[in-house]
């Protein structure tokens, strides 16, 4: 077994009953990792209920250096947070954003030590999920690098993953089934490179207006490669974005909408087809709000009619329960 081959003391008590026990389990795993691999710049963690792509370690080897080159990045994950069925087309593409580490990821020893210094001995919240705790309390608004096309297939059902969610969301997700895929433009992931490139792409994109849940929202056939969409997204008193406004907009496109995660400073980047990239910019939350075109009609979920709201909820329910994806880009 892998644990024995690496000569690691397998002294972690496996109690899989509550999130609090899982929190303490991962604490022990982190302690073992940081004390065992003293000279390693970073450590890869794989959950036991995830299948890795043949390209997983190639993906990691190409992106590892970003962890210690860019202090605004806290993890590299092989899970394509936004790459649900119908939105994953480019195995070579990667991006960055605010997400949890998910099920197959790399973090530096320094981040592990940082997490351990903050790890709660006791918790008033016994439903606290360990990777959400890392995201909420330890990451300090740092981001993760993740692929458009997943290198991780999550199939486990347990404390936090219910069977319906696994069957409808994770099982249909496409996973790269070849090895040694060369990644494109890795240097662009560095923070200031990313900001510059994203600003250029949003500025040159063709603006779309209207209801993102509408069946004819995306042009068909597509005449451009880059489209932008600006929608109302407020900042809450805790500094986080308004999850309701975020959900009601991005979920229309068939991507992850069950939390506020997946965006980079208020910009969600999706690939509705092989040739098309859509930039969804939340205003005024996003640091890219200044790119809002003049005389643009900002989509505001709080100002639509009851009839439109009800129709959108039906569409979102279809996407949520039946995993029906936008198919109106004919390319």
mmCIF file of C-alpha atoms in Angstrom:
data_model
loop_
_atom_site.group_PDB
_atom_site.id
_atom_site.type_symbol
_atom_site.label_atom_id
_atom_site.label_comp_id
_atom_site.label_asym_id
_atom_site.label_seq_id
_atom_site.Cartn_x
_atom_site.Cartn_y
_atom_site.Cartn_z
ATOM 1 C CA UNK A 1 0.000 0.000 0.000
ATOM 2 C CA UNK A 2 1.003 3.577 -0.687
ATOM 3 C CA UNK A 3 1.243 4.514 2.999
ATOM 4 C CA UNK A 4 3.643 1.628 3.676
ATOM 5 C CA UNK A 5 5.723 2.284 0.542
ATOM 6 C CA UNK A 6 6.255 5.882 1.645
ATOM 7 C CA UNK A 7 7.175 4.662 5.141
ATOM 8 C CA UNK A 8 4.509 6.852 6.733
ATOM 9 C CA UNK A 9 3.157 5.983 10.143
ATOM 10 C CA UNK A 10 -0.495 5.200 9.505
ATOM 11 C CA UNK A 11 -1.739 6.289 12.905
ATOM 12 C CA UNK A 12 -4.765 8.291 11.798
ATOM 13 C CA UNK A 13 -7.942 7.048 13.425
ATOM 14 C CA UNK A 14 -10.646 6.898 10.777
ATOM 15 C CA UNK A 15 -13.965 8.084 12.182
ATOM 16 C CA UNK A 16 -16.243 9.139 9.361
ATOM 17 C CA UNK A 17 -19.339 10.079 11.334
ATOM 18 C CA UNK A 18 -19.423 13.840 11.644
ATOM 19 C CA UNK A 19 -17.784 16.817 9.997
ATOM 20 C CA UNK A 20 -16.083 17.679 13.278
ATOM 21 C CA UNK A 21 -14.361 14.291 13.349
ATOM 22 C CA UNK A 22 -13.427 14.737 9.690
ATOM 23 C CA UNK A 23 -11.973 18.116 10.591
ATOM 24 C CA UNK A 24 -9.752 16.491 13.205
ATOM 25 C CA UNK A 25 -8.899 13.614 10.881
ATOM 26 C CA UNK A 26 -7.523 15.993 8.267
ATOM 27 C CA UNK A 27 -5.658 17.869 10.958
ATOM 28 C CA UNK A 28 -3.813 14.660 11.774
ATOM 29 C CA UNK A 29 -3.171 14.011 8.074
ATOM 30 C CA UNK A 30 -1.690 17.488 7.696
ATOM 31 C CA UNK A 31 0.498 16.980 10.767
ATOM 32 C CA UNK A 32 1.848 13.734 9.320
ATOM 33 C CA UNK A 33 2.446 15.343 5.915
ATOM 34 C CA UNK A 34 4.378 18.331 7.242
ATOM 35 C CA UNK A 35 6.494 16.210 9.592
ATOM 36 C CA UNK A 36 7.227 13.522 6.985
ATOM 37 C CA UNK A 37 8.039 15.604 3.905
ATOM 38 C CA UNK A 38 10.229 18.200 5.599
ATOM 39 C CA UNK A 39 12.042 19.382 2.471
ATOM 40 C CA UNK A 40 9.098 19.210 0.065
ATOM 41 C CA UNK A 41 7.943 22.612 -1.210
ATOM 42 C CA UNK A 42 4.385 21.297 -1.468
ATOM 43 C CA UNK A 43 2.301 18.176 -0.871
ATOM 44 C CA UNK A 44 -0.427 16.575 -3.001
ATOM 45 C CA UNK A 45 -3.507 15.248 -1.197
ATOM 46 C CA UNK A 46 -5.920 12.773 -2.786
ATOM 47 C CA UNK A 47 -9.230 11.751 -1.276
ATOM 48 C CA UNK A 48 -10.017 8.055 -1.304
ATOM 49 C CA UNK A 49 -13.364 8.568 -3.076
ATOM 50 C CA UNK A 50 -11.901 10.208 -6.175
ATOM 51 C CA UNK A 51 -10.529 8.732 -9.392
ATOM 52 C CA UNK A 52 -7.621 10.604 -10.909
ATOM 53 C CA UNK A 53 -7.201 11.259 -14.603
ATOM 54 C CA UNK A 54 -4.174 9.747 -16.397
ATOM 55 C CA UNK A 55 -3.112 13.389 -16.776
ATOM 56 C CA UNK A 56 -3.410 14.303 -13.075
ATOM 57 C CA UNK A 57 0.296 14.221 -12.209
ATOM 58 C CA UNK A 58 1.304 15.855 -15.482
ATOM 59 C CA UNK A 59 -1.155 18.653 -14.695
ATOM 60 C CA UNK A 60 0.335 19.016 -11.231
ATOM 61 C CA UNK A 61 3.939 18.953 -12.458
ATOM 62 C CA UNK A 62 3.221 21.789 -14.900
ATOM 63 C CA UNK A 63 1.482 24.024 -12.359
ATOM 64 C CA UNK A 64 3.280 23.201 -9.074
ATOM 65 C CA UNK A 65 5.662 26.145 -9.331
ATOM 66 C CA UNK A 66 2.778 28.639 -9.231
ATOM 67 C CA UNK A 67 2.267 27.837 -5.543
ATOM 68 C CA UNK A 68 5.577 29.283 -4.443
ATOM 69 C CA UNK A 69 5.901 31.873 -7.210
ATOM 70 C CA UNK A 70 2.585 33.652 -6.608
ATOM 71 C CA UNK A 71 1.549 34.454 -2.999
ATOM 72 C CA UNK A 72 -2.034 35.127 -4.125
ATOM 73 C CA UNK A 73 -2.463 31.386 -4.877
ATOM 74 C CA UNK A 74 -3.035 28.899 -2.057
ATOM 75 C CA UNK A 75 -3.823 25.681 -3.935
ATOM 76 C CA UNK A 76 -3.610 23.807 -7.212
ATOM 77 C CA UNK A 77 -6.582 21.496 -7.666
ATOM 78 C CA UNK A 78 -7.261 18.915 -10.345
ATOM 79 C CA UNK A 79 -11.013 19.334 -9.988
ATOM 80 C CA UNK A 80 -12.672 21.523 -12.621
ATOM 81 C CA UNK A 81 -14.968 23.555 -10.394
ATOM 82 C CA UNK A 82 -16.753 25.178 -13.350
ATOM 83 C CA UNK A 83 -16.254 22.340 -15.839
ATOM 84 C CA UNK A 84 -19.607 20.644 -15.559
ATOM 85 C CA UNK A 85 -21.111 18.755 -18.472
ATOM 86 C CA UNK A 86 -21.473 21.051 -21.471
ATOM 87 C CA UNK A 87 -18.915 23.557 -20.169
ATOM 88 C CA UNK A 88 -15.650 21.605 -20.461
ATOM 89 C CA UNK A 89 -14.062 21.687 -23.911
ATOM 90 C CA UNK A 90 -10.348 22.500 -23.519
ATOM 91 C CA UNK A 91 -8.061 20.068 -21.638
ATOM 92 C CA UNK A 92 -5.207 22.566 -22.056
ATOM 93 C CA UNK A 93 -6.954 25.520 -20.393
ATOM 94 C CA UNK A 94 -6.538 26.520 -16.758
ATOM 95 C CA UNK A 95 -7.819 29.448 -14.733
ATOM 96 C CA UNK A 96 -7.795 30.794 -11.199
ATOM 97 C CA UNK A 97 -10.525 31.715 -8.742
ATOM 98 C CA UNK A 98 -11.964 31.549 -5.252
ATOM 99 C CA UNK A 99 -12.724 27.875 -4.599
ATOM 100 C CA UNK A 100 -12.145 25.140 -2.046
ATOM 101 C CA UNK A 101 -9.355 22.618 -2.494
ATOM 102 C CA UNK A 102 -11.826 19.880 -3.505
ATOM 103 C CA UNK A 103 -10.667 16.221 -3.776
ATOM 104 C CA UNK A 104 -7.231 16.186 -5.375
ATOM 105 C CA UNK A 105 -5.016 19.154 -4.698
ATOM 106 C CA UNK A 106 -1.589 20.520 -3.825
ATOM 107 C CA UNK A 107 -0.722 23.050 -1.117
ATOM 108 C CA UNK A 108 2.625 24.248 0.208
ATOM 109 C CA UNK A 109 4.131 23.147 3.493
ATOM 110 C CA UNK A 110 3.910 26.775 4.558
ATOM 111 C CA UNK A 111 0.162 26.796 3.990
ATOM 112 C CA UNK A 112 -0.164 23.512 5.908
ATOM 113 C CA UNK A 113 1.690 25.058 8.857
ATOM 114 C CA UNK A 114 -0.472 28.159 8.599
ATOM 115 C CA UNK A 115 -3.624 26.017 8.709
ATOM 116 C CA UNK A 116 -2.360 23.932 11.636
ATOM 117 C CA UNK A 117 -1.621 27.088 13.637
ATOM 118 C CA UNK A 118 -5.281 28.077 13.282
ATOM 119 C CA UNK A 119 -6.888 24.627 13.510
ATOM 120 C CA UNK A 120 -9.675 24.570 16.123
ATOM 121 C CA UNK A 121 -9.280 22.081 18.982
ATOM 122 C CA UNK A 122 -12.981 22.391 19.640
ATOM 123 C CA UNK A 123 -15.747 23.614 17.433
ATOM 124 C CA UNK A 124 -19.057 25.242 18.215
ATOM 125 C CA UNK A 125 -20.129 24.287 14.710
ATOM 126 C CA UNK A 126 -20.070 20.514 14.361
ATOM 127 C CA UNK A 127 -21.081 20.764 10.706
ATOM 128 C CA UNK A 128 -17.903 22.642 9.810
ATOM 129 C CA UNK A 129 -16.462 21.058 6.657
ATOM 130 C CA UNK A 130 -12.666 20.959 6.673
ATOM 131 C CA UNK A 131 -12.034 22.271 3.148
ATOM 132 C CA UNK A 132 -14.668 24.969 3.546
ATOM 133 C CA UNK A 133 -12.937 25.962 6.794
ATOM 134 C CA UNK A 134 -9.652 26.228 4.875
ATOM 135 C CA UNK A 135 -11.400 28.320 2.228
ATOM 136 C CA UNK A 136 -13.247 30.595 4.644
ATOM 137 C CA UNK A 137 -10.702 31.112 7.417
ATOM 138 C CA UNK A 138 -7.227 30.165 6.221
ATOM 139 C CA UNK A 139 -7.068 31.105 2.537
ATOM 140 C CA UNK A 140 -7.589 34.825 3.302
ATOM 141 C CA UNK A 141 -8.997 35.557 -0.155
ATOM 142 C CA UNK A 142 -6.190 33.725 -1.923
ATOM 143 C CA UNK A 143 -7.216 31.716 -4.968
ATOM 144 C CA UNK A 144 -6.763 28.249 -6.430
ATOM 145 C CA UNK A 145 -5.652 27.229 -9.899
ATOM 146 C CA UNK A 146 -8.001 24.742 -11.564
ATOM 147 C CA UNK A 147 -8.537 23.233 -15.029
ATOM 148 C CA UNK A 148 -11.458 23.777 -17.351
ATOM 149 C CA UNK A 149 -11.516 20.009 -18.015
ATOM 150 C CA UNK A 150 -11.323 17.988 -14.810
ATOM 151 C CA UNK A 151 -8.457 15.721 -13.743
ATOM 152 C CA UNK A 152 -10.519 14.407 -10.818
ATOM 153 C CA UNK A 153 -13.682 12.314 -10.876
ATOM 154 C CA UNK A 154 -15.440 12.451 -7.523
ATOM 155 C CA UNK A 155 -17.777 9.521 -6.882
ATOM 156 C CA UNK A 156 -18.008 9.237 -3.093
ATOM 157 C CA UNK A 157 -21.231 9.473 -1.107
ATOM 158 C CA UNK A 158 -21.011 10.283 2.569
ATOM 159 C CA UNK A 159 -21.401 12.977 5.183
ATOM 160 C CA UNK A 160 -21.534 15.901 2.735
ATOM 161 C CA UNK A 161 -22.020 14.322 -0.705
ATOM 162 C CA UNK A 162 -25.536 13.037 -1.119
ATOM 163 C CA UNK A 163 -26.305 10.439 -3.758
ATOM 164 C CA UNK A 164 -28.508 12.720 -5.877
ATOM 165 C CA UNK A 165 -25.797 15.375 -6.062
ATOM 166 C CA UNK A 166 -23.132 12.856 -7.053
ATOM 167 C CA UNK A 167 -25.377 11.316 -9.713
ATOM 168 C CA UNK A 168 -26.563 14.604 -11.234
ATOM 169 C CA UNK A 169 -23.459 16.779 -10.940
ATOM 170 C CA UNK A 170 -20.251 14.816 -10.427
ATOM 171 C CA UNK A 171 -20.907 11.605 -12.345
ATOM 172 C CA UNK A 172 -21.643 13.303 -15.701
ATOM 173 C CA UNK A 173 -18.599 15.609 -15.441
ATOM 174 C CA UNK A 174 -16.123 14.962 -18.244
ATOM 175 C CA UNK A 175 -12.629 13.929 -17.153
ATOM 176 C CA UNK A 176 -9.438 14.022 -19.240
ATOM 177 C CA UNK A 177 -8.686 10.425 -20.200
ATOM 178 C CA UNK A 178 -5.279 10.930 -21.804
ATOM 179 C CA UNK A 179 -1.902 11.678 -20.278
ATOM 180 C CA UNK A 180 0.704 14.404 -20.735
ATOM 181 C CA UNK A 181 -1.590 17.152 -21.982
ATOM 182 C CA UNK A 182 0.477 20.342 -22.423
ATOM 183 C CA UNK A 183 -1.153 23.270 -20.650
ATOM 184 C CA UNK A 184 -1.482 26.594 -22.432
ATOM 185 C CA UNK A 185 -0.171 29.950 -21.208
ATOM 186 C CA UNK A 186 0.672 28.880 -17.668
ATOM 187 C CA UNK A 187 2.550 32.135 -17.055
ATOM 188 C CA UNK A 188 -0.713 34.024 -17.542
ATOM 189 C CA UNK A 189 -2.007 32.538 -14.276
ATOM 190 C CA UNK A 190 0.368 34.753 -12.281
ATOM 191 C CA UNK A 191 -1.756 37.449 -10.676
ATOM 192 C CA UNK A 192 -0.707 40.565 -12.581
ATOM 193 C CA UNK A 193 -0.472 38.675 -15.870
ATOM 194 C CA UNK A 194 -3.955 37.296 -15.267
ATOM 195 C CA UNK A 195 -5.356 40.740 -14.458
ATOM 196 C CA UNK A 196 -3.841 42.220 -17.602
ATOM 197 C CA UNK A 197 -4.979 39.396 -19.895
ATOM 198 C CA UNK A 198 -8.481 39.290 -18.421
ATOM 199 C CA UNK A 199 -8.893 43.050 -18.777
ATOM 200 C CA UNK A 200 -7.939 42.809 -22.454
ATOM 201 C CA UNK A 201 -10.344 39.904 -23.047
ATOM 202 C CA UNK A 202 -13.312 41.549 -21.326
ATOM 203 C CA UNK A 203 -12.677 44.864 -23.060
ATOM 204 C CA UNK A 204 -12.556 43.231 -26.490
ATOM 205 C CA UNK A 205 -15.511 40.880 -25.854
ATOM 206 C CA UNK A 206 -18.918 41.513 -27.410
ATOM 207 C CA UNK A 207 -21.371 42.556 -24.648
ATOM 208 C CA UNK A 208 -24.541 40.525 -24.216
ATOM 209 C CA UNK A 209 -27.643 41.944 -22.550
ATOM 210 C CA UNK A 210 -30.903 40.449 -21.366
ATOM 211 C CA UNK A 211 -31.996 37.459 -19.340
ATOM 212 C CA UNK A 212 -29.203 34.848 -18.949
ATOM 213 C CA UNK A 213 -31.853 32.163 -18.391
ATOM 214 C CA UNK A 214 -33.458 32.886 -21.754
ATOM 215 C CA UNK A 215 -33.036 30.144 -24.333
ATOM 216 C CA UNK A 216 -31.835 32.682 -26.912
ATOM 217 C CA UNK A 217 -29.434 34.511 -24.578
ATOM 218 C CA UNK A 218 -26.346 33.159 -26.351
ATOM 219 C CA UNK A 219 -26.069 33.968 -30.075
ATOM 220 C CA UNK A 220 -26.600 31.047 -32.400
ATOM 221 C CA UNK A 221 -24.631 30.622 -34.510
ATOM 222 C CA UNK A 222 -21.893 32.389 -32.595
ATOM 223 C CA UNK A 223 -20.160 35.117 -34.589
ATOM 224 C CA UNK A 224 -17.533 35.965 -31.967
ATOM 225 C CA UNK A 225 -15.146 34.040 -29.702
ATOM 226 C CA UNK A 226 -15.500 36.245 -26.613
ATOM 227 C CA UNK A 227 -18.710 37.535 -25.027
ATOM 228 C CA UNK A 228 -19.205 39.538 -21.842
ATOM 229 C CA UNK A 229 -22.229 39.824 -19.587
ATOM 230 C CA UNK A 230 -22.570 42.300 -16.729
ATOM 231 C CA UNK A 231 -25.046 41.763 -13.908
ATOM 232 C CA UNK A 232 -25.876 43.385 -10.573
ATOM 233 C CA UNK A 233 -23.794 41.874 -7.762
ATOM 234 C CA UNK A 234 -23.550 43.691 -4.451
ATOM 235 C CA UNK A 235 -20.957 43.370 -1.718
ATOM 236 C CA UNK A 236 -22.369 42.279 1.648
ATOM 237 C CA UNK A 237 -21.382 43.751 5.009
ATOM 238 C CA UNK A 238 -18.900 40.870 5.551
ATOM 239 C CA UNK A 239 -17.116 41.734 2.327
ATOM 240 C CA UNK A 240 -18.444 38.708 0.438
ATOM 241 C CA UNK A 241 -20.624 38.838 -2.644
ATOM 242 C CA UNK A 242 -24.401 38.513 -2.548
ATOM 243 C CA UNK A 243 -24.927 34.773 -3.050
ATOM 244 C CA UNK A 244 -28.538 35.183 -4.172
ATOM 245 C CA UNK A 245 -27.625 37.571 -7.003
ATOM 246 C CA UNK A 246 -24.706 35.344 -7.981
ATOM 247 C CA UNK A 247 -26.793 32.165 -7.971
ATOM 248 C CA UNK A 248 -29.631 33.654 -9.991
ATOM 249 C CA UNK A 249 -27.235 34.695 -12.760
ATOM 250 C CA UNK A 250 -24.475 32.107 -13.153
ATOM 251 C CA UNK A 251 -26.688 29.070 -12.550
ATOM 252 C CA UNK A 252 -28.647 30.016 -15.662
ATOM 253 C CA UNK A 253 -25.604 28.958 -17.669
ATOM 254 C CA UNK A 254 -25.538 25.449 -16.203
ATOM 255 C CA UNK A 255 -22.503 25.938 -14.011
ATOM 256 C CA UNK A 256 -22.000 25.584 -10.269
ATOM 257 C CA UNK A 257 -24.450 27.849 -8.461
ATOM 258 C CA UNK A 258 -24.792 26.257 -5.036
ATOM 259 C CA UNK A 259 -22.268 28.609 -3.461
ATOM 260 C CA UNK A 260 -20.462 31.799 -4.355
ATOM 261 C CA UNK A 261 -17.322 29.938 -5.398
ATOM 262 C CA UNK A 262 -15.728 29.792 -8.835
ATOM 263 C CA UNK A 263 -15.177 33.459 -9.606
ATOM 264 C CA UNK A 264 -12.033 35.562 -9.833
ATOM 265 C CA UNK A 265 -12.720 38.929 -8.195
ATOM 266 C CA UNK A 266 -16.334 38.798 -9.338
ATOM 267 C CA UNK A 267 -15.682 37.415 -12.834
ATOM 268 C CA UNK A 268 -16.908 33.921 -13.742
ATOM 269 C CA UNK A 269 -15.332 32.500 -16.902
ATOM 270 C CA UNK A 270 -17.236 29.814 -18.807
ATOM 271 C CA UNK A 271 -16.881 27.938 -22.108
ATOM 272 C CA UNK A 272 -20.393 27.301 -23.448
ATOM 273 C CA UNK A 273 -18.832 25.802 -26.577
ATOM 274 C CA UNK A 274 -15.379 24.941 -27.915
ATOM 275 C CA UNK A 275 -15.011 28.276 -29.699
ATOM 276 C CA UNK A 276 -16.773 30.602 -27.270
ATOM 277 C CA UNK A 277 -15.740 32.079 -23.908
ATOM 278 C CA UNK A 278 -18.246 33.956 -21.759
ATOM 279 C CA UNK A 279 -17.153 36.429 -19.068
ATOM 280 C CA UNK A 280 -19.829 37.077 -16.431
ATOM 281 C CA UNK A 281 -18.948 40.210 -14.451
ATOM 282 C CA UNK A 282 -20.760 41.121 -11.228
ATOM 283 C CA UNK A 283 -21.139 44.887 -10.731
ATOM 284 C CA UNK A 284 -20.210 46.661 -8.446
ATOM 285 C CA UNK A 285 -18.581 43.749 -6.544
ATOM 286 C CA UNK A 286 -16.033 42.923 -9.229
ATOM 287 C CA UNK A 287 -12.713 44.731 -9.474
ATOM 288 C CA UNK A 288 -13.432 44.709 -13.225
ATOM 289 C CA UNK A 289 -16.657 46.732 -12.858
ATOM 290 C CA UNK A 290 -14.959 49.697 -14.483
ATOM 291 C CA UNK A 291 -15.082 47.766 -17.774
ATOM 292 C CA UNK A 292 -18.886 48.082 -17.897
ATOM 293 C CA UNK A 293 -19.677 49.561 -21.344
ATOM 294 C CA UNK A 294 -21.390 52.929 -21.617
ATOM 295 C CA UNK A 295 -25.201 52.778 -21.913
ATOM 296 C CA UNK A 296 -25.190 49.082 -20.996
ATOM 297 C CA UNK A 297 -28.432 47.721 -19.526
ATOM 298 C CA UNK A 298 -27.222 45.952 -16.375
ATOM 299 C CA UNK A 299 -29.076 42.722 -15.566
ATOM 300 C CA UNK A 300 -30.607 43.049 -12.101
ATOM 301 C CA UNK A 301 -32.439 40.061 -10.635
ATOM 302 C CA UNK A 302 -34.142 42.335 -8.091
ATOM 303 C CA UNK A 303 -35.852 44.377 -10.819
ATOM 304 C CA UNK A 304 -37.370 41.694 -13.028
ATOM 305 C CA UNK A 305 -41.094 40.964 -13.140
ATOM 306 C CA UNK A 306 -42.678 38.162 -11.141
ATOM 307 C CA UNK A 307 -43.471 36.311 -14.365
ATOM 308 C CA UNK A 308 -39.818 36.452 -15.489
ATOM 309 C CA UNK A 309 -38.631 35.423 -12.049
ATOM 310 C CA UNK A 310 -40.965 32.392 -12.051
ATOM 311 C CA UNK A 311 -39.825 31.388 -15.545
ATOM 312 C CA UNK A 312 -36.179 31.660 -14.462
ATOM 313 C CA UNK A 313 -36.839 29.479 -11.429
ATOM 314 C CA UNK A 314 -38.311 26.805 -13.655
ATOM 315 C CA UNK A 315 -35.260 26.976 -15.879
ATOM 316 C CA UNK A 316 -32.885 26.828 -12.907
ATOM 317 C CA UNK A 317 -34.822 23.888 -11.467
ATOM 318 C CA UNK A 318 -34.472 22.051 -14.775
ATOM 319 C CA UNK A 319 -30.746 22.694 -14.755
ATOM 320 C CA UNK A 320 -30.419 21.739 -11.084
ATOM 321 C CA UNK A 321 -32.481 18.564 -11.132
ATOM 322 C CA UNK A 322 -32.177 17.341 -14.694
ATOM 323 C CA UNK A 323 -28.806 18.820 -15.639
ATOM 324 C CA UNK A 324 -30.152 20.402 -18.820
ATOM 325 C CA UNK A 325 -27.441 22.639 -20.250
ATOM 326 C CA UNK A 326 -27.541 25.600 -22.611
ATOM 327 C CA UNK A 327 -27.289 24.250 -26.139
ATOM 328 C CA UNK A 328 -28.064 27.357 -28.167
ATOM 329 C CA UNK A 329 -24.600 28.033 -29.529
ATOM 330 C CA UNK A 330 -24.415 26.355 -32.904
ATOM 331 C CA UNK A 331 -20.705 26.137 -33.701
#
